Short mmCIF file of C-alpha atoms in Angstrom, two decimals:
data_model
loop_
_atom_site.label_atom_id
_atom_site.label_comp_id
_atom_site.label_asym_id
_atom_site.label_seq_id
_atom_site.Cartn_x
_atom_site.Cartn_y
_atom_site.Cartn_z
CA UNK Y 1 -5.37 -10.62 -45.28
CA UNK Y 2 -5.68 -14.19 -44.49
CA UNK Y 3 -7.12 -16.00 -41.05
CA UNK Y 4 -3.79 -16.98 -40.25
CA UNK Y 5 -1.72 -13.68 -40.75
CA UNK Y 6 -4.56 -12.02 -38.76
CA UNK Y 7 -3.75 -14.49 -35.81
CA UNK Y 8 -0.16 -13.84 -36.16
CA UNK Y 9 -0.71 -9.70 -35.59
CA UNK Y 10 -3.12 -10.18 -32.83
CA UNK Y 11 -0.19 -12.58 -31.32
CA UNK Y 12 2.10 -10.19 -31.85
CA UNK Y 13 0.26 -6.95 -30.24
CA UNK Y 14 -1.01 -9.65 -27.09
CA UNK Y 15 2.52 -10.04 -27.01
CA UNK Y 16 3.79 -6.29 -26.93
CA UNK Y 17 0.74 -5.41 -24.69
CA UNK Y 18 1.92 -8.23 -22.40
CA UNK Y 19 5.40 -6.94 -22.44
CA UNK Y 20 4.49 -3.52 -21.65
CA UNK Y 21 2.24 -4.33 -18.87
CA UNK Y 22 4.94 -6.02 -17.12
CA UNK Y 23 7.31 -3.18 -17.03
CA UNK Y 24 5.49 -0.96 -14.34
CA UNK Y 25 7.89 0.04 -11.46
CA UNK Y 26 4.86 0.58 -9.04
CA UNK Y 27 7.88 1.40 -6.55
CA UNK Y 28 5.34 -1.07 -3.70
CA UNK Y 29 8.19 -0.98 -0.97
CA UNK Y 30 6.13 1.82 -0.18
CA UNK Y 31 3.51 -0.59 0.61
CA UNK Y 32 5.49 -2.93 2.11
CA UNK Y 33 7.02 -0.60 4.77
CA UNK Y 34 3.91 0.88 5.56
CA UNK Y 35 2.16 -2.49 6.18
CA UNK Y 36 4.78 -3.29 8.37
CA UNK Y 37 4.75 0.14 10.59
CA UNK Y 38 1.25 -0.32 10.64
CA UNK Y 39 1.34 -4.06 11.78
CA UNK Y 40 3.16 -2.59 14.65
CA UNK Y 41 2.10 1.31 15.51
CA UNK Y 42 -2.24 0.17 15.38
CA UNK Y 43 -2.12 -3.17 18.24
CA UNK Y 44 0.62 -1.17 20.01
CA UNK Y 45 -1.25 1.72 20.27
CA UNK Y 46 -4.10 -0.25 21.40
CA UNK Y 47 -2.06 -1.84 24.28
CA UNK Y 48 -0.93 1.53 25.37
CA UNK Y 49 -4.57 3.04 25.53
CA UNK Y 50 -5.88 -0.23 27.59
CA UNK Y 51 -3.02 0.41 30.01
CA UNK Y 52 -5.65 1.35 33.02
CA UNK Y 53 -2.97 1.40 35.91
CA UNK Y 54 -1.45 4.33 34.03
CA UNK Y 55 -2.22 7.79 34.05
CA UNK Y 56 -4.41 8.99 31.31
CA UNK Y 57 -2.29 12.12 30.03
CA UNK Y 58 1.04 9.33 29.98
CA UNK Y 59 -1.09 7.14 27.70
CA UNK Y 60 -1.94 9.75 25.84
CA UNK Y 61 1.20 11.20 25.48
CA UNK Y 62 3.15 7.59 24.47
CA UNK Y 63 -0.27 6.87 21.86
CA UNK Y 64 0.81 10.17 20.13
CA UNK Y 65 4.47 9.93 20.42
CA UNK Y 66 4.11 6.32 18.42
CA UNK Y 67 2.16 7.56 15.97
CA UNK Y 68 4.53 10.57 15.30
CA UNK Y 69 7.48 8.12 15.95
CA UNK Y 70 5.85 5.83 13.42
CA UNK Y 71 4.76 8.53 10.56
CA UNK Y 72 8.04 9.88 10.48
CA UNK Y 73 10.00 6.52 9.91
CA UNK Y 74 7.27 5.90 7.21
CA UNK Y 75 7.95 9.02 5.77
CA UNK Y 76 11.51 8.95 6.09
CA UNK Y 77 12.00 5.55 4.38
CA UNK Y 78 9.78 6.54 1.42
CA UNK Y 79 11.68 9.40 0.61
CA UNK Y 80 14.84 7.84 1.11
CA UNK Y 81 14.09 4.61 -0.85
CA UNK Y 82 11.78 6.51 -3.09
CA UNK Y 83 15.12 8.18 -4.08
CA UNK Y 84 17.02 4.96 -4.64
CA UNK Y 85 14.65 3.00 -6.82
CA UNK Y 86 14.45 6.58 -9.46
CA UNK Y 87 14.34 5.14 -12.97
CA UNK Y 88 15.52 1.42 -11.34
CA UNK Y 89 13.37 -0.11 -14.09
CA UNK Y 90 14.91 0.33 -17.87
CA UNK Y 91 11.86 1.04 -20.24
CA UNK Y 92 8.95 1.54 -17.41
CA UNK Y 93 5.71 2.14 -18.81
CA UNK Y 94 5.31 5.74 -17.09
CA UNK Y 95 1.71 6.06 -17.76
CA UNK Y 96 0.32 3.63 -15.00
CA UNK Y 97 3.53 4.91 -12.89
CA UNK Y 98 2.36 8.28 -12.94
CA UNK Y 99 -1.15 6.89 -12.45
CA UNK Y 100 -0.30 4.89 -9.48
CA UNK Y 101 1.71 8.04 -7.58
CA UNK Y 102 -1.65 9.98 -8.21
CA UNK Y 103 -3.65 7.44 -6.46
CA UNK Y 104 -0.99 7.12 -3.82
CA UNK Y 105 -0.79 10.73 -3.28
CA UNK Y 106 -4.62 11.61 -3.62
CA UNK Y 107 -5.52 9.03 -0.95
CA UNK Y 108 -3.09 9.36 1.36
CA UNK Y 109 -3.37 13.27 0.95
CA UNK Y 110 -7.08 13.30 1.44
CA UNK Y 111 -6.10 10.80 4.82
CA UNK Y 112 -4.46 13.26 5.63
CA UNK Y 113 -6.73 16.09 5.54
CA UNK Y 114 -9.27 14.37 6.99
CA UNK Y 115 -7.90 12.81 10.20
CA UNK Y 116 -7.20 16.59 11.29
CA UNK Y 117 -10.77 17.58 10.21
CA UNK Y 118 -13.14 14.54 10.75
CA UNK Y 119 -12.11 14.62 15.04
CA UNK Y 120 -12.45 18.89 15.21
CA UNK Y 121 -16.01 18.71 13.10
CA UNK Y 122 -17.48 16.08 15.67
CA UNK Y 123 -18.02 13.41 12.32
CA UNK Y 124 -15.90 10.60 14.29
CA UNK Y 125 -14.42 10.14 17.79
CA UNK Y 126 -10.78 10.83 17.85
CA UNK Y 127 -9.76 7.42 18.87
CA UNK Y 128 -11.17 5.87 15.77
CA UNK Y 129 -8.90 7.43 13.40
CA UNK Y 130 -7.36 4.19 12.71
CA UNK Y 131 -10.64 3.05 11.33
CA UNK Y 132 -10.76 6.02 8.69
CA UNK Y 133 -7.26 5.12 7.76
CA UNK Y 134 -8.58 1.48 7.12
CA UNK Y 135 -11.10 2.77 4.27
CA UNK Y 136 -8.22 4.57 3.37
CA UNK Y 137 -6.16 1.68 3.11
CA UNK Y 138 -8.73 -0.18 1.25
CA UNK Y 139 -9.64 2.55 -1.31
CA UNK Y 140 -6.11 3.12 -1.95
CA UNK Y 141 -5.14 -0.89 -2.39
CA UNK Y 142 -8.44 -1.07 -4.54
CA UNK Y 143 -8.05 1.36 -6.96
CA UNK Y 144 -4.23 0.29 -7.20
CA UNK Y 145 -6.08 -3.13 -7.74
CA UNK Y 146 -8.06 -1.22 -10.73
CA UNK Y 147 -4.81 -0.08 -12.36
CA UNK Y 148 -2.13 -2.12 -11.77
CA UNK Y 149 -2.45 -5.69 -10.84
CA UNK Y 150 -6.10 -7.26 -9.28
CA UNK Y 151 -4.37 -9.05 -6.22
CA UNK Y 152 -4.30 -5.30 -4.67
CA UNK Y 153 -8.32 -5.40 -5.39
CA UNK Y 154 -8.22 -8.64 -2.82
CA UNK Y 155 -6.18 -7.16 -0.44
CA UNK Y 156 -8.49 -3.90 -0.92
CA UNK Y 157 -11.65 -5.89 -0.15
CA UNK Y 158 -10.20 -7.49 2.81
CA UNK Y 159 -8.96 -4.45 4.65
CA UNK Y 160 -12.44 -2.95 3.82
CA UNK Y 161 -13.84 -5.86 5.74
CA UNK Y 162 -11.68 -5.51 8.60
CA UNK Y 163 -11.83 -1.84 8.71
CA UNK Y 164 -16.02 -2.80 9.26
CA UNK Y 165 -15.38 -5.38 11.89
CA UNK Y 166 -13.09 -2.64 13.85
CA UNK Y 167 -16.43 -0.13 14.15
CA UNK Y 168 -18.32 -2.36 16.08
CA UNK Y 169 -15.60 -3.46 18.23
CA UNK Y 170 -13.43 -0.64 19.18
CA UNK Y 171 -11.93 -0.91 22.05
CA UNK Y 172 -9.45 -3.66 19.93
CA UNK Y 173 -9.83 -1.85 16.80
CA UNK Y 174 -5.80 -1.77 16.41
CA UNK Y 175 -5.53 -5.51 17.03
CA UNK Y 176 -7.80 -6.15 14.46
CA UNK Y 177 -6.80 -3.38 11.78
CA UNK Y 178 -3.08 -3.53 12.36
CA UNK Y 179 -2.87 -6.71 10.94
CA UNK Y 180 -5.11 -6.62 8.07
CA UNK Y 181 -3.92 -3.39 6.69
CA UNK Y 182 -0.30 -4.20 7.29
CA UNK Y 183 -1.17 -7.99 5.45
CA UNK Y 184 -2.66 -6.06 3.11
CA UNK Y 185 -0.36 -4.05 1.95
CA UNK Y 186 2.97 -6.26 2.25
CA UNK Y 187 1.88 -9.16 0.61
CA UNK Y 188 0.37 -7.50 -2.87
CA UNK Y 189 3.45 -5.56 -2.40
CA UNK Y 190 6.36 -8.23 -1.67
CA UNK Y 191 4.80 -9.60 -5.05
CA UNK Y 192 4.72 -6.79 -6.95
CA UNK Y 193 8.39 -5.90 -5.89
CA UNK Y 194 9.04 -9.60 -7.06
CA UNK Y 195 7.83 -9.11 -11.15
CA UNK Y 196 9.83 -5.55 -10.71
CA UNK Y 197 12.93 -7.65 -9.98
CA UNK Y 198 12.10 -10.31 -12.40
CA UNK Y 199 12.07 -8.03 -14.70
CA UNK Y 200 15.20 -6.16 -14.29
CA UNK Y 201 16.62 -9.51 -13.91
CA UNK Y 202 15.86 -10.80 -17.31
CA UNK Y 203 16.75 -7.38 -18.94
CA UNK Y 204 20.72 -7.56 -17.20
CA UNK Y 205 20.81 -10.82 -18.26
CA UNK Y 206 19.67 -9.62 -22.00
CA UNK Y 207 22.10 -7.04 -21.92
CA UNK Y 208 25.18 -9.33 -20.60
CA UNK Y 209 24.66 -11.59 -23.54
CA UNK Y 210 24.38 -8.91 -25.82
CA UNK Y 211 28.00 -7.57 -24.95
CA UNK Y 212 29.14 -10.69 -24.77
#
């Protein structure tokens, strides 16, 4: 085998490697929507708790009813657009799908755990919750940095950084992590959602020519 045909077949499996890599359906609405509940449940939570001229049980009761409020349209939008986007992407490479859902679902899963546990075992205060959900955040948009596409690892590293800030200042802790998380989730997301479309875009347009 020559130099040159050896180039060629290395150019040719860059190229299908390439190709693959770009079909990944990462389904990052998910993230999107999040970020943007969270960019509004953590700083409005805040305001509520700071709200001194009202009773303490009304605060508490309006800091819990957003958060339900909030997890439930977060919920309810994944599932419902989760639905939608099934199979959107012709050809998806379904190994790093079905390695991104088992980050997704290990981290948010082991959020979940541990926000009931971490308060009742005495390991954080109640109130700083939000914080754990920050390392959550930024473990979860790191290691889908890892897998999928390294502008997730930057958004990872700056929610980490924010979630750090928040511990020593907690009394604004949702002013601070409401907008890094949601940031940091909607804009590696908006962008992943763009190369999704891209895609799907150039493959309708391959197919119209095709039957035409």
């Amino acid at each position: 085998m020559t130099d040159k045909q050896s180039a060629s077949e290395i150019e040719f499996i860059r190229a299908i490697v390439e190709k693959t890599s770009q079909r990944i359906d990462c389904q990052a609405f998910h993230f999107v929507h999040w970020g943007l509940i969270v960019m509004l449940w953590y700083p409005l939570a805040n305001y509520v708790m700071e709200m001194k001229e009202v009773a303490i049980d009304t605060r508490l009761a309006w800091y819990i009813g957003i958060g339900v409020g909030s997890a439930i349209l977060g919920i309810t939008l994944s599932a419902v657009r989760g639905a939608r986007a099934a199979g959107r992407l012709v050809g998806e490479n379904t190994f790093i799908g079905k390695q991104v859902v088992i980050v997704t679902s290990g981290c948010i899963g082991a959020g979940m755990i541990l926000s009931a546990v971490a308060p009742s075992a005495g390991w954080i205060h109640g109130r700083d919750v939000p914080i754990l959900w920050g390392l959550i955040y930024a473990n979860l948009a790191f290691m889908m940095g890892v897998i999928y596409n390294r502008e997730f690892v930057i958004a990872g590293l700056c929610i980490f950084a924010g979630s750090i800030v928040a511990m020593f200042m907690h009394d604004i802790q949702g002013y601070i992590l409401g907008p890094v998380m949601g940031l940091g989730m909607i804009i590696p997301g908006r962008r992943a959602e763009a190369r999704v479309r891209g895609v799907m875009l150039a493959a309708g347009k391959a197919t119209a020519e095709v039957r035409a």
